[in-house]
Tab-separated table of C-alpha atoms and ligand atoms in Angstrom:
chain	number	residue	atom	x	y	z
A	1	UNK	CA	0.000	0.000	0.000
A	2	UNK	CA	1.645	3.497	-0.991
A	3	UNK	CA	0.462	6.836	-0.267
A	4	UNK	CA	1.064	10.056	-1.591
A	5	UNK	CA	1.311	13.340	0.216
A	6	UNK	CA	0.648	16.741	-2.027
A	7	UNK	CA	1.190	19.973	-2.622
A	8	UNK	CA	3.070	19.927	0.856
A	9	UNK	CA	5.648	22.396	2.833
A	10	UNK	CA	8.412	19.731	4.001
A	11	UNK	CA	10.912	20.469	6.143
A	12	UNK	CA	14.096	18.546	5.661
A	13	UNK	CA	17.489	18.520	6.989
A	14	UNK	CA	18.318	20.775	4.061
A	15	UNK	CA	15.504	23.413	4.374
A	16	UNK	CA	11.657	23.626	3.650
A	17	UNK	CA	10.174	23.101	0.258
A	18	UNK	CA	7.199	22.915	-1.533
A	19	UNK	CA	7.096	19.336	-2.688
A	20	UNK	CA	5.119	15.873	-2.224
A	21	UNK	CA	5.950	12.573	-0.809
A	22	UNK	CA	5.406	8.790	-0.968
A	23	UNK	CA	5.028	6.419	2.087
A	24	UNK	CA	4.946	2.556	1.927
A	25	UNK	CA	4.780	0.060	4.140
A	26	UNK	CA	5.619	2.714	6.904
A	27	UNK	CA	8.167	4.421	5.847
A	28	UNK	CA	8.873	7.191	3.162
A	29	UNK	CA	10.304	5.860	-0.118
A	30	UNK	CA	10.177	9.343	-2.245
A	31	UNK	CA	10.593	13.221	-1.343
A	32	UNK	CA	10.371	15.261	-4.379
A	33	UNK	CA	10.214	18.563	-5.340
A	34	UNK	CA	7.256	20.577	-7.445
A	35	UNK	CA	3.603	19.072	-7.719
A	36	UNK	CA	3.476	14.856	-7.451
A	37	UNK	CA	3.832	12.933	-10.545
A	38	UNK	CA	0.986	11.139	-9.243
A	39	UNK	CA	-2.088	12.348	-7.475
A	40	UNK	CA	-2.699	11.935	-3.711
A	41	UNK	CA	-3.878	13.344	-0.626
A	42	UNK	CA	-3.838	17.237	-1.166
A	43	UNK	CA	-1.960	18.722	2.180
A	44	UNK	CA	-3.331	22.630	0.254
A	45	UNK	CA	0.477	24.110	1.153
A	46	UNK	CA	0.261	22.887	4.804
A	47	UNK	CA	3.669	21.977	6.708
A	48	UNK	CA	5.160	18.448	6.892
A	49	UNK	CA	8.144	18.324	9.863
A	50	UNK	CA	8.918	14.876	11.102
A	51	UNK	CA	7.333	13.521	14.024
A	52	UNK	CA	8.150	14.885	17.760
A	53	UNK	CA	11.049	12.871	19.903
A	54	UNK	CA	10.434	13.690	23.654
A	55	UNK	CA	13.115	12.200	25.513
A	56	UNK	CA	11.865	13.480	29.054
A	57	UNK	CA	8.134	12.915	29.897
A	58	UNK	CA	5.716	11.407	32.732
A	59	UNK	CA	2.693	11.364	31.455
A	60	UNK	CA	-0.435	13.375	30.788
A	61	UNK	CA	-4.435	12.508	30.082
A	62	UNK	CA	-4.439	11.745	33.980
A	63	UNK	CA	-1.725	9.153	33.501
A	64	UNK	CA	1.757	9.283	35.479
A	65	UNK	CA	4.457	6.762	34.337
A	66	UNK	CA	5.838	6.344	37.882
A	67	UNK	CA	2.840	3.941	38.818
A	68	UNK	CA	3.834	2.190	36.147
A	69	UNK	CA	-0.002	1.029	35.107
A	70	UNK	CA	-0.192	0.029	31.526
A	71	UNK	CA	-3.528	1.420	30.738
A	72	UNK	CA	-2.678	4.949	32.067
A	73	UNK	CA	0.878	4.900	30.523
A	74	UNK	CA	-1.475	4.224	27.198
A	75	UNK	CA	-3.762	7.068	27.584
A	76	UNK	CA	-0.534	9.465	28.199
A	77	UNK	CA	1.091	8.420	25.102
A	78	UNK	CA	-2.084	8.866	23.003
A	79	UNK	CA	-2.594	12.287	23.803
A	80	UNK	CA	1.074	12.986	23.312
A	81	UNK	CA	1.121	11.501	20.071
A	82	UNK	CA	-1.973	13.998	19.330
A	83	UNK	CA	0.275	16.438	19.420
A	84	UNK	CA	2.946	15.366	17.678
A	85	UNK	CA	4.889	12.972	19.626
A	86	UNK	CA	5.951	10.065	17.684
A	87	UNK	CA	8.712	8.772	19.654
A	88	UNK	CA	8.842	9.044	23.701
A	89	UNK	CA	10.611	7.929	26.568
A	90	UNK	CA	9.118	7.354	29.635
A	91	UNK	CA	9.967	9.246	32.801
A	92	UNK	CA	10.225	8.034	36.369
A	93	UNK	CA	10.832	9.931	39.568
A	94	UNK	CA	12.431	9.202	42.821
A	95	UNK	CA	10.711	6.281	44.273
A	96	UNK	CA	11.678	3.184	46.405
A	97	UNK	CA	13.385	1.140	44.759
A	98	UNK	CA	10.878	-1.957	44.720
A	99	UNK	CA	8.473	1.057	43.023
A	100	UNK	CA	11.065	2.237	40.838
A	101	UNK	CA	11.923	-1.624	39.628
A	102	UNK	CA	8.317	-2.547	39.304
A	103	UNK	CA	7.502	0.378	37.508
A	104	UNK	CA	10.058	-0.037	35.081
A	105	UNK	CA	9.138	-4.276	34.719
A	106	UNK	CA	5.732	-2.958	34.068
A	107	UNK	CA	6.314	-0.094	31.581
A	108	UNK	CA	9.384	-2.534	29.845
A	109	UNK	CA	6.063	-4.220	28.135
A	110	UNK	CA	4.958	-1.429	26.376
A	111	UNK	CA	8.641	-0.530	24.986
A	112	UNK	CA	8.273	-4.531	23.936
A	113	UNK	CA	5.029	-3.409	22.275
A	114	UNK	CA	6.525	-0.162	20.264
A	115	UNK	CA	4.693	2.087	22.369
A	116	UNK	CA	7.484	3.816	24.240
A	117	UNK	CA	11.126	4.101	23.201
A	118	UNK	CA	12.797	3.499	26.885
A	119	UNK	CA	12.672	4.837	30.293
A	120	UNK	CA	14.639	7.180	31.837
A	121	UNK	CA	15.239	7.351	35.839
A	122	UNK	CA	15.009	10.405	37.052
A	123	UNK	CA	16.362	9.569	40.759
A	124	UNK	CA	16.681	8.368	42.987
A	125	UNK	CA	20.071	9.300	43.098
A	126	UNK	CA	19.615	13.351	42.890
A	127	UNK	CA	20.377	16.032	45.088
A	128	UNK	CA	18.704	16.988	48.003
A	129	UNK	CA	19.277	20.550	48.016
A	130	UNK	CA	17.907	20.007	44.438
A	131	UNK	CA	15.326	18.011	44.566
A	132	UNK	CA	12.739	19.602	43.005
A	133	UNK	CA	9.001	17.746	43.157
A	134	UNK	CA	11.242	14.502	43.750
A	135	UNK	CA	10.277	13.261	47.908
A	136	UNK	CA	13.717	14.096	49.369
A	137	UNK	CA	12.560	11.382	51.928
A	138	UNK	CA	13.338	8.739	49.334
A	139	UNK	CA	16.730	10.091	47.338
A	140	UNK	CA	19.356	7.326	47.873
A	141	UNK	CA	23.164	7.678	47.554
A	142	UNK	CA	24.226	6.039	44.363
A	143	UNK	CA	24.939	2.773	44.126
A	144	UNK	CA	26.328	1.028	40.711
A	145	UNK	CA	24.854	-2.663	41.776
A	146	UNK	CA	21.739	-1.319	43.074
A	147	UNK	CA	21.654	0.690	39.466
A	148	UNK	CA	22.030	-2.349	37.491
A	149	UNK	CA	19.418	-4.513	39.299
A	150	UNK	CA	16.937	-1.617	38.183
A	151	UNK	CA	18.467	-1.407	34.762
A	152	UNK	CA	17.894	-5.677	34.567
A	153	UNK	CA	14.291	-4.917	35.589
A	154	UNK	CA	13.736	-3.156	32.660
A	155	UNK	CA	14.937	-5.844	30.277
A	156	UNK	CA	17.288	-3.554	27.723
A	157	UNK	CA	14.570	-0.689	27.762
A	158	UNK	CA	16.228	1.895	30.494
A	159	UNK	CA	17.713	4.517	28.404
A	160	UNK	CA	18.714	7.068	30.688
A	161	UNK	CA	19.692	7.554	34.386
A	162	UNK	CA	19.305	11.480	35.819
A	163	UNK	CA	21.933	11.902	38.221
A	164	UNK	CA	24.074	14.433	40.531
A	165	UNK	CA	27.007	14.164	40.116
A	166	UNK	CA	29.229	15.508	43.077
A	167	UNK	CA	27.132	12.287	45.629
A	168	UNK	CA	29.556	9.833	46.351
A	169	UNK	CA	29.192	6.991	44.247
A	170	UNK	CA	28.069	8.832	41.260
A	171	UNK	CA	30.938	8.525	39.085
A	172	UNK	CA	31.008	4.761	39.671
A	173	UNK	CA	27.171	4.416	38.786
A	174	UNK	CA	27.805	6.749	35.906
A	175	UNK	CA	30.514	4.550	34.397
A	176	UNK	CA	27.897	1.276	34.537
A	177	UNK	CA	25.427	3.078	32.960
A	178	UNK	CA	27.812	3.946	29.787
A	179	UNK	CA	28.936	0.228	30.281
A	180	UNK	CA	25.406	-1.063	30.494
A	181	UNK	CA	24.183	1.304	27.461
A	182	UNK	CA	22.306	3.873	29.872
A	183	UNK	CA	23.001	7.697	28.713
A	184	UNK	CA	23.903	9.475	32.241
A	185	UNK	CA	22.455	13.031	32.169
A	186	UNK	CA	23.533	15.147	34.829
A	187	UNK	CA	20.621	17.175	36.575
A	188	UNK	CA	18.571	17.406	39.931
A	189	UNK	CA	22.734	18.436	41.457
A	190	UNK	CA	24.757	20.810	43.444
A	191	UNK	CA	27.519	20.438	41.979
A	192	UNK	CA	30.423	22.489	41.327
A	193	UNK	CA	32.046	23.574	37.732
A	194	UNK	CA	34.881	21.073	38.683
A	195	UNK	CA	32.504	18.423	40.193
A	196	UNK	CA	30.303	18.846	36.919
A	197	UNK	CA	33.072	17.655	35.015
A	198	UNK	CA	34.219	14.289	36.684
A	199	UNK	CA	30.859	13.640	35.816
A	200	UNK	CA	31.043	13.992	32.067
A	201	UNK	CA	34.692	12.792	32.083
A	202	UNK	CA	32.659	9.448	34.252
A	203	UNK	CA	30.425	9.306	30.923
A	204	UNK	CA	27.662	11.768	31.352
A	205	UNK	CA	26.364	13.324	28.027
A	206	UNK	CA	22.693	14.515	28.361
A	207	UNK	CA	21.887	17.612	30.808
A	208	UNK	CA	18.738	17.477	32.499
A	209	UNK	CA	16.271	20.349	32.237
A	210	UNK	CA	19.244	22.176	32.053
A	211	UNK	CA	18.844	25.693	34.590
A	212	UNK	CA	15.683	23.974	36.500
A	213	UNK	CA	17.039	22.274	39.861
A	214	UNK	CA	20.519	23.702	38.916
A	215	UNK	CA	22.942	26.426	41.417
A	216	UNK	CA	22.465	29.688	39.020
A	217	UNK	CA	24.743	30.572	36.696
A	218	UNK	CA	27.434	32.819	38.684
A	219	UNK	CA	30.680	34.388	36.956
A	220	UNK	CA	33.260	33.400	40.340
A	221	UNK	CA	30.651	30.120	40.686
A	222	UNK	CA	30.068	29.248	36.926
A	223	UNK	CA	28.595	25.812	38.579
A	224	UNK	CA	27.107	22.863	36.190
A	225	UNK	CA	25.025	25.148	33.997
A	226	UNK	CA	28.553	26.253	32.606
A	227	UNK	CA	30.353	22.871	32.595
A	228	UNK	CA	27.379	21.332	30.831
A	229	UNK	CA	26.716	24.029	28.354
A	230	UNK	CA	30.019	24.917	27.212
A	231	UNK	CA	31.445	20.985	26.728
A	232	UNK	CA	30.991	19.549	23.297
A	233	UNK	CA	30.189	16.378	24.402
A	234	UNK	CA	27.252	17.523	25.957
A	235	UNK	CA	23.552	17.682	24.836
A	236	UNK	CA	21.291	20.034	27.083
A	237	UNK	CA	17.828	19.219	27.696
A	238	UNK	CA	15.304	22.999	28.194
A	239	UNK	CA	11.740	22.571	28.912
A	240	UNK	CA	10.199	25.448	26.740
A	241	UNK	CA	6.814	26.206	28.210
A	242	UNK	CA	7.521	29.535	29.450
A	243	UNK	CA	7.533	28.821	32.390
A	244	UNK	CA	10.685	26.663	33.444
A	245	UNK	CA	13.204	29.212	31.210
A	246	UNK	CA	12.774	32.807	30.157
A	247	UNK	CA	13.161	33.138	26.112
A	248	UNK	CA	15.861	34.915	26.637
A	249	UNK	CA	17.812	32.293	28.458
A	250	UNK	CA	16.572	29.586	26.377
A	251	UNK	CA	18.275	31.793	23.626
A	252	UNK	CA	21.761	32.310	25.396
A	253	UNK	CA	21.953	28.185	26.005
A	254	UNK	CA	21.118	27.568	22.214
A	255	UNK	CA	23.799	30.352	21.583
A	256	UNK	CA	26.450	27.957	23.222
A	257	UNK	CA	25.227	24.513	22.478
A	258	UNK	CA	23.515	24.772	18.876
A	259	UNK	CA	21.333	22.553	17.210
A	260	UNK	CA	22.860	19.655	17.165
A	261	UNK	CA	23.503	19.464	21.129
A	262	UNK	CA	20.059	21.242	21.849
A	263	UNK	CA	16.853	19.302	22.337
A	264	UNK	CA	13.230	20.735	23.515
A	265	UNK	CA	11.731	18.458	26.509
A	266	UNK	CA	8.054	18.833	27.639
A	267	UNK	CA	8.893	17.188	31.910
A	268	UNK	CA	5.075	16.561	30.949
A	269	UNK	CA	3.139	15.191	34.347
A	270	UNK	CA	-0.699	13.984	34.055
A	271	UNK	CA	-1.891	16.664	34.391
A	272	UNK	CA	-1.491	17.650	30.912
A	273	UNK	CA	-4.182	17.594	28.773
A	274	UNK	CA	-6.582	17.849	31.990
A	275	UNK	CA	-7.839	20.313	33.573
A	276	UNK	CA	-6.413	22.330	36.770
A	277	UNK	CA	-6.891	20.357	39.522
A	278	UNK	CA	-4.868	18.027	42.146
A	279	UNK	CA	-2.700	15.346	40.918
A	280	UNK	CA	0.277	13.099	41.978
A	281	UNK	CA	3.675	13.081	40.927
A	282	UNK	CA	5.699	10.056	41.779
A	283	UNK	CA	4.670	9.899	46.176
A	284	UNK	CA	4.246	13.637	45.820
A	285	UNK	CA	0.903	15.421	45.507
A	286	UNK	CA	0.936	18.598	42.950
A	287	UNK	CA	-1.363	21.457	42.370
A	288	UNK	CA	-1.999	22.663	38.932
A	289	UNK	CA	-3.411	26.125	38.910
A	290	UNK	CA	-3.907	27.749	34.582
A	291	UNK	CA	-1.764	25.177	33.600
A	292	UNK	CA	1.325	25.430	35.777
A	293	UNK	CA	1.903	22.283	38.197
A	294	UNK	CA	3.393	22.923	41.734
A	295	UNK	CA	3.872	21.210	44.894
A	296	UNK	CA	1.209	21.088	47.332
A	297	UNK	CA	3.836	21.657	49.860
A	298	UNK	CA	6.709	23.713	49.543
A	299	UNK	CA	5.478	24.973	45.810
A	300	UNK	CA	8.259	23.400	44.010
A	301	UNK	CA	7.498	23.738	40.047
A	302	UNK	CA	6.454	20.115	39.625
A	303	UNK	CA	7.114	18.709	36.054
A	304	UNK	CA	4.302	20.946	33.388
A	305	UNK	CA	1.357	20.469	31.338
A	306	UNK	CA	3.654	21.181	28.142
A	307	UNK	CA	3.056	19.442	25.213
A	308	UNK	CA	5.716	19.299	22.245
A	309	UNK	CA	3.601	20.781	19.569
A	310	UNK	CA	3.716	24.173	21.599
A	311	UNK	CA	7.518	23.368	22.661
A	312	UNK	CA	8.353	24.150	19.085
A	313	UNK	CA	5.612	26.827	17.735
A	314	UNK	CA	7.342	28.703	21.203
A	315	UNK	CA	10.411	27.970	19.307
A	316	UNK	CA	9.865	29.482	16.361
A	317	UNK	CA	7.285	32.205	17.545
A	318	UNK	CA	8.991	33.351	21.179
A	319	UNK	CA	12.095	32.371	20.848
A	320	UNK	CA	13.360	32.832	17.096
A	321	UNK	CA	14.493	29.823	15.895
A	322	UNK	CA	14.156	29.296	11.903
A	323	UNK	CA	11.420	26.286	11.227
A	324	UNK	CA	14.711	24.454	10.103
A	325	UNK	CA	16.295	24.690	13.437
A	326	UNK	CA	12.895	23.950	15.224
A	327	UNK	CA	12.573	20.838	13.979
A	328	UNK	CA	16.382	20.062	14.467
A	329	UNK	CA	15.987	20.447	18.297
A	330	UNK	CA	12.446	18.654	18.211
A	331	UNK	CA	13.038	15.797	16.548
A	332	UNK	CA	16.818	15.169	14.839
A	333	UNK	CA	18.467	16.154	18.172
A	334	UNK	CA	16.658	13.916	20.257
A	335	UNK	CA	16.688	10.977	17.914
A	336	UNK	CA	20.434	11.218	18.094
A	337	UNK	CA	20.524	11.114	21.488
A	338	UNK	CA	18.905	7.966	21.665
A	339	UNK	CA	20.504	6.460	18.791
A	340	UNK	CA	17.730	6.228	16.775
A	341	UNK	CA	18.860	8.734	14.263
A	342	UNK	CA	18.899	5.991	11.271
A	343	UNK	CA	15.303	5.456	11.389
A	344	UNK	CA	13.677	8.682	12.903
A	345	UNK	CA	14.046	11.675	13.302
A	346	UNK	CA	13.768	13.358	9.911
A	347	UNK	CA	12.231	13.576	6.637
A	348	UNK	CA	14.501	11.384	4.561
A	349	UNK	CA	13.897	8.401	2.416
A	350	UNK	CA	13.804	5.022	3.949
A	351	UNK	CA	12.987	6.557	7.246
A	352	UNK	CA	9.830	5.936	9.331
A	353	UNK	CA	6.676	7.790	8.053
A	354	UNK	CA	6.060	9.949	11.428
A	355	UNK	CA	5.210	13.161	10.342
A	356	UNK	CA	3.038	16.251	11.767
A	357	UNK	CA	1.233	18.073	9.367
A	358	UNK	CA	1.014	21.720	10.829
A	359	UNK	CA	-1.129	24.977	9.417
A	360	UNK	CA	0.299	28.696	9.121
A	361	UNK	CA	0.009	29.028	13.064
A	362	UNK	CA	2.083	25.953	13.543
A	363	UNK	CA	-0.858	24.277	14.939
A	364	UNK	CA	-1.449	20.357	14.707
A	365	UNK	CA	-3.757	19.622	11.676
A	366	UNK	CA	-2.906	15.826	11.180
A	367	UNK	CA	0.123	13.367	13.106
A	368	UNK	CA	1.275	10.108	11.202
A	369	UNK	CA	2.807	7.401	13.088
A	370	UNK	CA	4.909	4.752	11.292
A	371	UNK	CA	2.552	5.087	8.124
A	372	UNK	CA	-1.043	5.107	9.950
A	373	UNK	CA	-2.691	8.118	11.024
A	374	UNK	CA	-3.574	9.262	14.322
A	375	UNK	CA	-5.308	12.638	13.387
A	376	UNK	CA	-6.054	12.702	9.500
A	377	UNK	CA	-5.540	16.454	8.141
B	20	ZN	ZN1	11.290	15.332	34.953
């Protein structure tokens, strides 16, 4: 079965043009230029970019990935891929470890299944001066076997551990999870400048929400934000809801890291796609008041209601990226980071047909997923 996509806008690696293209069997097998040789389904000039890769997420539609229920975990990933999301990791919090283990035995199903792309630990081994929404009652001091017991839980489908890395026993745990295939990001820390760098020397590449549960930027305490923007191999994570990071220092970090170390998170929580209301992070409970999610107690920011679809019209429309450099940190960057840069990630023959058909606002008119649609434009 082929189908043909029309009079399009397409954003590619090498710019946007007007042009068509031709999916079989899942994946794109043509991307031309100029009207379609053939006809097809007419997209009337609308933008094609290639499906959303969140690589930091806990849920939405009500559902939290730290209980690890299948059903919930399901409804969260539907209403993600409604707006855009294609490919998604799964993020826990700080638990116990028998919660943490049978969270991630649970959720390993639905990476089995195609549904999710891995999980990510966020915790337990974190800061406590930087905790965050994460229960500083539960943060543990790292431990490499402990690690790898959780990583064996998950049956090949943890994908990234969020850690701090000036606890003792973090640059041991951080060289298994390289070993074991894990990407270390450093966030949730205290660390100094110095201490920021054992960690990426350890293995770290990926920098959690960078700025958000991070010491500020300081010019006699540069700190981790520094260390992790300024070292190559280094890819920064920035939750762009507004919210988390002012424009303007979303702008200075994409300055220093570019697109190809850049990628746009959503730290989504259940609450998104709901209503205000009272929910529950991980043991935590969280008030969401117009769309911004805080601790009951304390009024930590708690995760947001972000979805990835407004991640990158914020890119383009607050922040001033070019479309081109939108969908790099959207979807290229991320893919890269999780090594799935062969088969996702871009418009490009032979790839996987997840695309999101947007109109002139850069709102979501139609998301394909691996050749099938989930909103028809
Ligand atoms: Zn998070």
């Amino acid at each position: 079965m082929s189908l043909t996509l029309a009079d399009a806008r397409i954003a590619t690696p090498e710019g946007v043009h007007d042009g068509w293209l031709t999916i079989e069997d899942g994946r794109i097998t043509h991307v031309g230029h100029g009207p379609a040789p053939r006809t097809g389904h007419s997209l009337a000039g609308r933008l094609v970019v290639p499906g959303f890769v969140d690589i930091h997420n806990h849920g939405g539609a009500g559902g939290s990935f730290p209980t690890g229920e299948q059903d919930k975990a399901r409804d969260a990933v539907a209403l993600h891929e409604r707006h855009g999301t294609t490919t998604m990791v799964a993020s826990l919090v700080t638990g116990s470890v028998e919660d943490i283990a049978s969270a991630t035995s649970s959720l390993a199903d639905l990476c089995d299944d195609g549904i999710l792309a891995g999980i990510h630990f966020e915790g337990p081994y974190i800061s406590k001066a930087r905790c965050g929404a994460h229960d500083p009652k539960l943060l543990r001091r790292p431990d490499p076997e402990e690690f790898g017991g959780l990583v064996k839980a998950g049956r090949g489908h943890v994908r990234m551990l969020t850690i701090a890395a000036e606890l003792p026993g973090a640059l041991d745990t951080i060289r298994t999870a390289a070993a074991e295939g894990v990407i270390a990001a450093l966030g949730h820390s205290d660390a100094t400048y110095e201490q920021t760098i054992a960690g990426i020397d350890a293995g770290a590449r990926v920098a959690t929400h960078l700025y958000n549960a991070l010491p500020p930027l300081g010019h006699r305490t540069p700190g981790p934000i520094a260390a992790l923007l300024e070292d190559e191999r280094v890819t920064i994570e920035l939750i762009n809801d507004g919210v988390h990071v002012h424009p303007a220092m979303l702008r200075l970090a994409y300055t220093v890291a570019g697109p190809e170390r850049t990628v746009l998170i959503t730290d989504a929580m259940a609450a998104t796609g709901m209503g205000d209301g009272t929910y529950v992070l991980g043991s935590m409970e969280v008030s969401v008041k117009d769309g911004v999610a805080r601790l009951v107690e304390g009024g930590s920011i708690a995760g947001s209601t972000l979805t990835m679809d407004v991640a990158f019209r914020r890119a383009v429309q607050q922040v001033g990226l070019s479309l081109a450099e939108a969908v790099e940190v959207s979807s290229l960057t991320p893919a890269r980071v999780l090594g799935l840069d062969d088969t996702i990630g871009s418009i490009a023959v032979g790839k996987a047909a997840d695309l999101v058909v947007m109109n002139d606002s850069l709102e979501v008119a139609g998301v394909m997923r691996r050749g099938a649609w989930i909103t028809e434009p």
